[in-house]
PDB file of C-alpha atoms in Angstrom:
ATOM      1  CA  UNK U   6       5.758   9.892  -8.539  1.00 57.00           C
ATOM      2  CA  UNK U   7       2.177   9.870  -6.877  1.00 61.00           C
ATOM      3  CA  UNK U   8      -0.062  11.927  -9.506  1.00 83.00           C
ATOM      4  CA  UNK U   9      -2.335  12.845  -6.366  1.00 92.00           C
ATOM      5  CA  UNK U  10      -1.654  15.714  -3.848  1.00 94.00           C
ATOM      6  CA  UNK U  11      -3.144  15.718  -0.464  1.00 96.00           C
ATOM      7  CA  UNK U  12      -2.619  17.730   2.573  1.00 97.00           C
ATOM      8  CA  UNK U  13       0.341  16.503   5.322  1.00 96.00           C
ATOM      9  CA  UNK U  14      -1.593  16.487   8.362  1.00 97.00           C
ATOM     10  CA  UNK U  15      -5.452  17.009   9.689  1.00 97.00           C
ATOM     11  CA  UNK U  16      -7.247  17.112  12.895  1.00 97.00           C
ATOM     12  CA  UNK U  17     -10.156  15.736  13.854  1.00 96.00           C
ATOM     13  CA  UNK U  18     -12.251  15.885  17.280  1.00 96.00           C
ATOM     14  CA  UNK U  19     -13.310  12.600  18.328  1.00 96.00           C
ATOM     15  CA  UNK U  20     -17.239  11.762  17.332  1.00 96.00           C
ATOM     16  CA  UNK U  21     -16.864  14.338  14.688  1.00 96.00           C
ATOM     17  CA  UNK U  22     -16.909  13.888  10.646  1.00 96.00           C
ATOM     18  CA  UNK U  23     -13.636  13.984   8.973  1.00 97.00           C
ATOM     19  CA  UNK U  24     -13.469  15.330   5.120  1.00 98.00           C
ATOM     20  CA  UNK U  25      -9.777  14.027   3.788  1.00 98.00           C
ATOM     21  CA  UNK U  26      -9.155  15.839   0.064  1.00 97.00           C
ATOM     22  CA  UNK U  27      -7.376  14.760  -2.661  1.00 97.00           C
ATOM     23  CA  UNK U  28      -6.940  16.607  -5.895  1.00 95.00           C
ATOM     24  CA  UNK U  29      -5.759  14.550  -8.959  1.00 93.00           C
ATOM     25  CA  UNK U  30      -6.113  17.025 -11.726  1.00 92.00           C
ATOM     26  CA  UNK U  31      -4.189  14.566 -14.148  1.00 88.00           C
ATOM     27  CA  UNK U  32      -6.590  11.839 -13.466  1.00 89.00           C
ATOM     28  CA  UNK U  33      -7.480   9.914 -16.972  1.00 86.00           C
ATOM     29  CA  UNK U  34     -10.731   7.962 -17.609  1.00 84.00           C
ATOM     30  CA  UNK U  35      -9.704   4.780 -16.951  1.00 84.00           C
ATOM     31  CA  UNK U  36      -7.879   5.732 -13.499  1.00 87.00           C
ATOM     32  CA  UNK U  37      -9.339   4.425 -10.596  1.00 90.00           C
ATOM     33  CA  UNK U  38      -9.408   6.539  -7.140  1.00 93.00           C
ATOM     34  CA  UNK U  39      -8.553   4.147  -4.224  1.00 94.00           C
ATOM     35  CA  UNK U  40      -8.197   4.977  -0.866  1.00 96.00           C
ATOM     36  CA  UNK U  41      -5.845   3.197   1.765  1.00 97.00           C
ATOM     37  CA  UNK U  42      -5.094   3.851   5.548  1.00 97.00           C
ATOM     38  CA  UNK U  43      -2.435   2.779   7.733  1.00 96.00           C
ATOM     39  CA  UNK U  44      -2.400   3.043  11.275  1.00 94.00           C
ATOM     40  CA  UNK U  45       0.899   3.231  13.449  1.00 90.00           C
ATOM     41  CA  UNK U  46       3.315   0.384  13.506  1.00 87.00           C
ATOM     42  CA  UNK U  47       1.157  -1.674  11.071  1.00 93.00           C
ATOM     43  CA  UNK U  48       0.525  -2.104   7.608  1.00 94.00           C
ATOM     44  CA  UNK U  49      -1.925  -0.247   4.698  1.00 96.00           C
ATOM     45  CA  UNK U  50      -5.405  -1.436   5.003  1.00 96.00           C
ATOM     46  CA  UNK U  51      -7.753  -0.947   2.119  1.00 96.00           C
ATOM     47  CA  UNK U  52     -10.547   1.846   2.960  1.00 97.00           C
ATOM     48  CA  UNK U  53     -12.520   2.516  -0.178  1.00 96.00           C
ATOM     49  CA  UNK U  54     -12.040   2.781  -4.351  1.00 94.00           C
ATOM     50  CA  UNK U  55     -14.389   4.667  -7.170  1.00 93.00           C
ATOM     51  CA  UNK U  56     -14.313   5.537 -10.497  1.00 92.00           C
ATOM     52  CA  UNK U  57     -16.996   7.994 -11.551  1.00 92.00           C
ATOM     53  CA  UNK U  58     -19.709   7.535  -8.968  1.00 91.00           C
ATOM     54  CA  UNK U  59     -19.383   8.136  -4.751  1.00 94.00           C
ATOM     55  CA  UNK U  60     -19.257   5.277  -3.017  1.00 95.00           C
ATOM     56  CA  UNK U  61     -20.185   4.296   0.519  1.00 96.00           C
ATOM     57  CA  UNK U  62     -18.832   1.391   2.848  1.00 94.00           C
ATOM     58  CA  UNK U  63     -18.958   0.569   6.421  1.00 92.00           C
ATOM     59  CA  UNK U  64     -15.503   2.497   6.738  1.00 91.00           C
ATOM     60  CA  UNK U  65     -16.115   5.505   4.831  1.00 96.00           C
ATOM     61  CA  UNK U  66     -17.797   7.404   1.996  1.00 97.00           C
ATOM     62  CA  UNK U  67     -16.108   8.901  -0.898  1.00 98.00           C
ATOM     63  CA  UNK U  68     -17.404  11.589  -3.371  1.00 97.00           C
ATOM     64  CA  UNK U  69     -15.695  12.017  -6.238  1.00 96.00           C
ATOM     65  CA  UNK U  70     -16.153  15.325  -8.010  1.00 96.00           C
ATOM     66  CA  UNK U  71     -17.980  15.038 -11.570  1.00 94.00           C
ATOM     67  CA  UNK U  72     -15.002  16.364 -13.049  1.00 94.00           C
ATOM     68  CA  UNK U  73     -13.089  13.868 -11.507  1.00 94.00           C
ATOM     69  CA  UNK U  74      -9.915  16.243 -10.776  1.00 94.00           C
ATOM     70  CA  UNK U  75     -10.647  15.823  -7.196  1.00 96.00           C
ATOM     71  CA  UNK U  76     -12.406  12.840  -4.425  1.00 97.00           C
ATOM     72  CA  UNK U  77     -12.938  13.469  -0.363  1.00 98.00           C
ATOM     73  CA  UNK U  78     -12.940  10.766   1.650  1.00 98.00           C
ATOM     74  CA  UNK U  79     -15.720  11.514   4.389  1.00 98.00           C
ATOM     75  CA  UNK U  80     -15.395   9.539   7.885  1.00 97.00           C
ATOM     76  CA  UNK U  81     -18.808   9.951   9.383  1.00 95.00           C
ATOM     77  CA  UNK U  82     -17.796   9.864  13.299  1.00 95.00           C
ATOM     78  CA  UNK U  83     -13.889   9.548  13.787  1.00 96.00           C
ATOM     79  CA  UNK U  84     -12.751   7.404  16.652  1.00 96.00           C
ATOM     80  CA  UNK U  85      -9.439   7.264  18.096  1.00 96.00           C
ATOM     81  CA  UNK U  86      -9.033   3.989  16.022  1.00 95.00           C
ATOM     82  CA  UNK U  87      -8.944   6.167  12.956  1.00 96.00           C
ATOM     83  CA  UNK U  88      -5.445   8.095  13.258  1.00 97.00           C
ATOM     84  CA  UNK U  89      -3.703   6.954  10.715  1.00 97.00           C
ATOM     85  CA  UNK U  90      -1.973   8.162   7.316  1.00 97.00           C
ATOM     86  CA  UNK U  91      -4.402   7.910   4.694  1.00 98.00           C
ATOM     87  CA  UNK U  92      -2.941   7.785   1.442  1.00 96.00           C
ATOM     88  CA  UNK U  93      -5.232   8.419  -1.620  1.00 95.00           C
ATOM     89  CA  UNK U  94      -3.710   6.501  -5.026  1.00 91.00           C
ATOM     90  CA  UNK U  95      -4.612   6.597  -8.555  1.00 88.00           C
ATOM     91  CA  UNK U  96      -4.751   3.170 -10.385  1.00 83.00           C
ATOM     92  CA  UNK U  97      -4.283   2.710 -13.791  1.00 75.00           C
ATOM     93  CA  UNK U  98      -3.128  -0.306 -16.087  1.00 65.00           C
ATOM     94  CA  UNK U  99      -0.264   2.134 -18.110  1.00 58.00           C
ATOM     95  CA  UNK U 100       0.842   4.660 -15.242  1.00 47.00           C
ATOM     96  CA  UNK U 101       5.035   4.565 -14.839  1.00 44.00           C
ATOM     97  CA  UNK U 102       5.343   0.784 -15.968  1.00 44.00           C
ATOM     98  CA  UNK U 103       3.715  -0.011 -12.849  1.00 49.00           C
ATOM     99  CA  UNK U 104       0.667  -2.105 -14.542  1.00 59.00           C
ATOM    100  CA  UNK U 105      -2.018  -0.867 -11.955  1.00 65.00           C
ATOM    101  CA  UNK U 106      -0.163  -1.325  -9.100  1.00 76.00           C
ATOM    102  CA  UNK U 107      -0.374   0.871  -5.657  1.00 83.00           C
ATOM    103  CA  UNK U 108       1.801   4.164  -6.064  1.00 84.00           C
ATOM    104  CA  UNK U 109       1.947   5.544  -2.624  1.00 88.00           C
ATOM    105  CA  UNK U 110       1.974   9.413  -2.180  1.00 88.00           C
ATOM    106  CA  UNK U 111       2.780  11.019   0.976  1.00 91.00           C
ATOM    107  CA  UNK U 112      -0.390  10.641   2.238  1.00 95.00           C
ATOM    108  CA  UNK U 113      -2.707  13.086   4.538  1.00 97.00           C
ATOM    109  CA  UNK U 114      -1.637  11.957   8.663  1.00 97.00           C
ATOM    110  CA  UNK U 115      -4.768  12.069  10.607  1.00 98.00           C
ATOM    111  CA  UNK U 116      -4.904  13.004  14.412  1.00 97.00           C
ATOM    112  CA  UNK U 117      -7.939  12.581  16.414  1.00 97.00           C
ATOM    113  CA  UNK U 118      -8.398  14.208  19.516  1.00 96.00           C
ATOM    114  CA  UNK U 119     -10.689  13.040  21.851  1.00 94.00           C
TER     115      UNK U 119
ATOM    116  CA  UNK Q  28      -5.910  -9.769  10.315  1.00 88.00           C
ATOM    117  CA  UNK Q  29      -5.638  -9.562   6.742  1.00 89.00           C
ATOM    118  CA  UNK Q  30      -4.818 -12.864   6.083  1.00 94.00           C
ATOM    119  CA  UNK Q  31      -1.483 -12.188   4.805  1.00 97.00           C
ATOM    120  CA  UNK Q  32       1.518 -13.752   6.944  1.00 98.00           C
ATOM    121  CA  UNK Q  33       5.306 -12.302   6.642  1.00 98.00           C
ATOM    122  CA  UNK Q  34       8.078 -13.431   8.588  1.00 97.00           C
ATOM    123  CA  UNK Q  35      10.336 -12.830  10.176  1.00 98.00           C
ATOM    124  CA  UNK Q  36       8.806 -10.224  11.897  1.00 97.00           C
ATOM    125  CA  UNK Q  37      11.890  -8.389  12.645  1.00 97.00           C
ATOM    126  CA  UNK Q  38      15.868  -9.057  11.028  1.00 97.00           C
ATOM    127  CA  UNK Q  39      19.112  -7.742  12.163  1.00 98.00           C
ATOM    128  CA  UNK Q  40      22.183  -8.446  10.177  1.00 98.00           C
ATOM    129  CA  UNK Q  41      25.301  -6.941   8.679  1.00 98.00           C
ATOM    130  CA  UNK Q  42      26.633  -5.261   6.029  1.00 98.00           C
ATOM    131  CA  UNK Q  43      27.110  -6.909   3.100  1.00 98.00           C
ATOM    132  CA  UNK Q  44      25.032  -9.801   4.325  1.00 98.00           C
ATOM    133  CA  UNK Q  45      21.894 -11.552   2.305  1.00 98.00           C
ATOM    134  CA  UNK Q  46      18.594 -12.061   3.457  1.00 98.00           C
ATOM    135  CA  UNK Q  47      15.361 -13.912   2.892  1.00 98.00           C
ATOM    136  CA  UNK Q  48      11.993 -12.362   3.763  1.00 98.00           C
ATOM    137  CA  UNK Q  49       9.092 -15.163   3.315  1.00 98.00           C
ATOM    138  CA  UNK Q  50       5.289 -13.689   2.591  1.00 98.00           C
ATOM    139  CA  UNK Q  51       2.391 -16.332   2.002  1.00 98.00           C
ATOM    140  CA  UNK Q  52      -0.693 -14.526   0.759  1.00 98.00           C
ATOM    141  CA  UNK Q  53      -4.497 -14.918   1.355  1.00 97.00           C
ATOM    142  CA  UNK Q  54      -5.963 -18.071   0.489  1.00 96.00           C
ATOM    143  CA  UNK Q  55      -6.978 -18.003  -2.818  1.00 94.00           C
ATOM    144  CA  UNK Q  56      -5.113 -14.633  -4.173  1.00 96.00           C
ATOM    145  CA  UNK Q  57      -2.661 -15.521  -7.180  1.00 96.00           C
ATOM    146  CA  UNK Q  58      -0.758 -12.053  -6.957  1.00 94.00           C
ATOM    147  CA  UNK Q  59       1.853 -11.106  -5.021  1.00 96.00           C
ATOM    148  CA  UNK Q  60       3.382  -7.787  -4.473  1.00 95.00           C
ATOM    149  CA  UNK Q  61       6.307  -6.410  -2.409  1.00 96.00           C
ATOM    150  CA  UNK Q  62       6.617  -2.672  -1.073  1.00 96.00           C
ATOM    151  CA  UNK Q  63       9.386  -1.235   0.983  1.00 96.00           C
ATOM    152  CA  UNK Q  64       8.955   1.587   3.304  1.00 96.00           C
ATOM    153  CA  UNK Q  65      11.851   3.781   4.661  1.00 92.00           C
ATOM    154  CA  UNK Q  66      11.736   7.300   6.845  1.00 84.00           C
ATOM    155  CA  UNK Q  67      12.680   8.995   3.455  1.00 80.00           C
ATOM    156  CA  UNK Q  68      11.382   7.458   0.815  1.00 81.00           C
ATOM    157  CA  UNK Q  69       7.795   6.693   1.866  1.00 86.00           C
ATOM    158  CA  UNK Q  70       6.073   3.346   0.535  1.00 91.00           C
ATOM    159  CA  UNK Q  71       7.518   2.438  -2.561  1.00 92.00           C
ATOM    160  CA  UNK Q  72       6.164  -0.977  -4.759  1.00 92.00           C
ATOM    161  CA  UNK Q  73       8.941  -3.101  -5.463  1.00 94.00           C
ATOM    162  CA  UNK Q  74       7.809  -5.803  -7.831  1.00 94.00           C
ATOM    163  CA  UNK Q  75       4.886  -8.379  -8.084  1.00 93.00           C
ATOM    164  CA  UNK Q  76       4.256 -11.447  -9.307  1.00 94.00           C
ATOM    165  CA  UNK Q  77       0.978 -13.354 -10.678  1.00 93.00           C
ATOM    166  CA  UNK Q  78       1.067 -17.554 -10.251  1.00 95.00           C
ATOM    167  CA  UNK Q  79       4.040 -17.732  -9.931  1.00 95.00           C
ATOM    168  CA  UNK Q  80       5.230 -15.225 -13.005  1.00 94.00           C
ATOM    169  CA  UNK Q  81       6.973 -11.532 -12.493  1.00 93.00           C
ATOM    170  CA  UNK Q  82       4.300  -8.992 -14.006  1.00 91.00           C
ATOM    171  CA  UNK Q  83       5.635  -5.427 -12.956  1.00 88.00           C
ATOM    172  CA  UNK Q  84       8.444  -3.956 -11.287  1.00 90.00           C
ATOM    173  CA  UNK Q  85       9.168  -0.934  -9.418  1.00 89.00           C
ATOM    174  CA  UNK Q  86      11.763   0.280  -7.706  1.00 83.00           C
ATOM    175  CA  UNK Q  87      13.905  -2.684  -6.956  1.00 93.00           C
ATOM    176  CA  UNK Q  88      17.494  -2.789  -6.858  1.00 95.00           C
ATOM    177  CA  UNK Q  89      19.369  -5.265  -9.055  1.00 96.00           C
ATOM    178  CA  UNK Q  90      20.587  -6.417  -5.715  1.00 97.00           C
ATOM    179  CA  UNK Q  91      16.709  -7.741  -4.415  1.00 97.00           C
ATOM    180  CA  UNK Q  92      15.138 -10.653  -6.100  1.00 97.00           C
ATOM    181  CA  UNK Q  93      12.113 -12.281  -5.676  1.00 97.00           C
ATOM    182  CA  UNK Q  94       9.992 -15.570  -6.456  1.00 97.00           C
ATOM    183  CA  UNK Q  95       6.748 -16.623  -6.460  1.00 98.00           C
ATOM    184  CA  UNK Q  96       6.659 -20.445  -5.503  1.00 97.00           C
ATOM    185  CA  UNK Q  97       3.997 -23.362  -6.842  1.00 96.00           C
ATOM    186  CA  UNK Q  98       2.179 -23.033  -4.099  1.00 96.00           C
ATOM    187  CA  UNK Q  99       1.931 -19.062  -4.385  1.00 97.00           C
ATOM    188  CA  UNK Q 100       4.110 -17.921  -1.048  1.00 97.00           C
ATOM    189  CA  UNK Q 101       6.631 -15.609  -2.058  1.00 98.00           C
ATOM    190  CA  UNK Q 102      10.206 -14.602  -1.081  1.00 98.00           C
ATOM    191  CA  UNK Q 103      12.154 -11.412  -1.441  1.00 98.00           C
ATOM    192  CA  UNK Q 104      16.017 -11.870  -1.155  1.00 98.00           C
ATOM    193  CA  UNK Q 105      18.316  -8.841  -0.672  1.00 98.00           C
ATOM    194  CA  UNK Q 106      22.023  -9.494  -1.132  1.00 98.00           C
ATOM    195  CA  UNK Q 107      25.233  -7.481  -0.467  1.00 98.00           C
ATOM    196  CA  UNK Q 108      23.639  -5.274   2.193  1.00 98.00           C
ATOM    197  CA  UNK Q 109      23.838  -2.249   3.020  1.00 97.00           C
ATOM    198  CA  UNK Q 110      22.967   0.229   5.914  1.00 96.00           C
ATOM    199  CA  UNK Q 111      20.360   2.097   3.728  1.00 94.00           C
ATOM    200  CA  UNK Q 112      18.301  -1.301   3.288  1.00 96.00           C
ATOM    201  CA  UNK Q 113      16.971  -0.831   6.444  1.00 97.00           C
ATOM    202  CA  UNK Q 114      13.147  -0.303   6.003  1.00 97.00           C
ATOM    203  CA  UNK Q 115       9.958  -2.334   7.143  1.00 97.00           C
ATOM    204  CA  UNK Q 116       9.166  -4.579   4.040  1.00 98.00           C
ATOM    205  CA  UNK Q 117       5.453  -5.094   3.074  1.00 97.00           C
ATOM    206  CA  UNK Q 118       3.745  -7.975   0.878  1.00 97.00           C
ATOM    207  CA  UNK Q 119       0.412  -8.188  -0.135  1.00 96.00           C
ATOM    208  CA  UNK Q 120      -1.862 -10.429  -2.313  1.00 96.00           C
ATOM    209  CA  UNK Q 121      -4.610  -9.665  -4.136  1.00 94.00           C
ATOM    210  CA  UNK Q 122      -7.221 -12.219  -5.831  1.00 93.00           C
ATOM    211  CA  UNK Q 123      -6.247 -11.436  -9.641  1.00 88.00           C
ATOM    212  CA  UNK Q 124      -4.735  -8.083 -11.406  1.00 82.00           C
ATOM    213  CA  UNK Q 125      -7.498  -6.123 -11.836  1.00 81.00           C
ATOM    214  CA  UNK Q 126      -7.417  -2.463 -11.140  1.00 79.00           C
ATOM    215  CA  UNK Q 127     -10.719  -2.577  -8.499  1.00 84.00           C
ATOM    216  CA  UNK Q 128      -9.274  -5.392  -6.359  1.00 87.00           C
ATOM    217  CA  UNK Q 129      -8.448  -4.831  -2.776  1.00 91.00           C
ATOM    218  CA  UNK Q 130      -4.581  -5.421  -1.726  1.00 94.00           C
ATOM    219  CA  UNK Q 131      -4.456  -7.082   1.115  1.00 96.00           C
ATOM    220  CA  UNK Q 132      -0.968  -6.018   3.638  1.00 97.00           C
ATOM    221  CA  UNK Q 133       0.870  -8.303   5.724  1.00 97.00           C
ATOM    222  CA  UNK Q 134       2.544  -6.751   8.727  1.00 96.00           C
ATOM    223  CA  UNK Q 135       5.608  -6.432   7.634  1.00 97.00           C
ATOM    224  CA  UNK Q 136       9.383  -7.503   8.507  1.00 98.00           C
ATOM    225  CA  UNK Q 137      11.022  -4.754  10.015  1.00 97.00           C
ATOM    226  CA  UNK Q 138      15.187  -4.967   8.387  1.00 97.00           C
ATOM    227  CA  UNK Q 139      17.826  -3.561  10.623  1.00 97.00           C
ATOM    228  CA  UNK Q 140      21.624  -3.190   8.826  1.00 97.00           C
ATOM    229  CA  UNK Q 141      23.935  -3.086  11.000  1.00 96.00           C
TER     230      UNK Q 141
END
């Protein structure tokens, strides 16, 4: 199972800034928080990862709490081109025997209205 | 365009039938990994492979195999069919194993089980 809970669905106004949440209250040092997208009828596409610090990209920011129990993904203007289900996954060499590899949640479905 | 290519794109066969789904990953990345996603079970990770040897598996049925080839393409084969196989199926590469790297998504084959 996902260790991260997010909400099932969002909306956004077009132009507008976007706050995505993701709590992870289990989250252990050496987890990483990554952040994936993926829009209709296509396939995940990486957004954003962190560890401790927030991190910003051309795509998106992400500020991760200094507790580390919880990490927003912030997109700065949406655009249409940004519905999508955004899935936020914890990465860690040990978790469930699957070596580091992508555990997808349910994931937080983002509509954007124009 | 990630870089990742998958075919076919889409697959219709029958019950009890067996499969081959082909995935040749970004120049350059030496792991592999295969997700399937169906309406009720979400995204799930499969199994991946590293040059060419297995290094974690998920949720795959004894009835799916997979290999990673010499060259580093990939195939997934799913034998004995049945109507509940029908999902899109996802690979991705990645450069190496560590837990910051990006995975990178093909589009997918799209399975319908007749």
């Amino acid at each position: 199972d996902a260790k991260t809970t997010q909400p099932n669905s969002m909306e956004s106004n077009e132009e507008e800034p976007v706050h995505l949440p993701c709590n992870h209250s289990t989250i252990s040092g050496t987890d990483y928080i990554h952040w994936y997208r993926q829009l209709p009828s296509q396939g995940p596409e990486y957004v954003i990862h962190g560890l401790t610090s927030n991190v910003n990209n051309r795509m998106a920011s992400l500020a991760i709490a200094e507790d580390r129990k919880s990490s927003t993904l912030i997109l700065h203007r949406a655009t249409l081109r940004d519905a999508a289900v955004y899935y936020c996954i914890l990465r860690d060499e040990g978790y469930g025997g699957s070596q580091g590899n992508l555990i997808f949640g349910k994931g937080t479905k983002l509509s954007v209205k124009p | 365009d990630s870089g990742v290519t998958q075919t076919p794109k889409h697959l219709i066969t029958a019950t009890g039938q067996r499969v081959t789904l082909r995935c040749s990953p970004r120049s350059g990345d030496l792991s592999v990994y295969w997700y399937q996603q169906s309406l009720d079970q979400g995204l799930q990770f499969l199994i991946q492979y590293y040059n060419g040897e297995e290094r974690a598996k998920g949720n795959i049925l004894e009835r799916f195999s997979a290999q990673q080839f010499p060259d580093l393409h990939s195939e997934l084969n799913l034998s004995s069919l049945e109507l509940g196989d029908s999902a899109l199926y996802f690979c991705a590469s990645s450069p190496g194993l560590g837990l910051q790297e990006t995975q990178y998504f093909g589009p997918g084959t799209r399975l319908l089980v007749l």
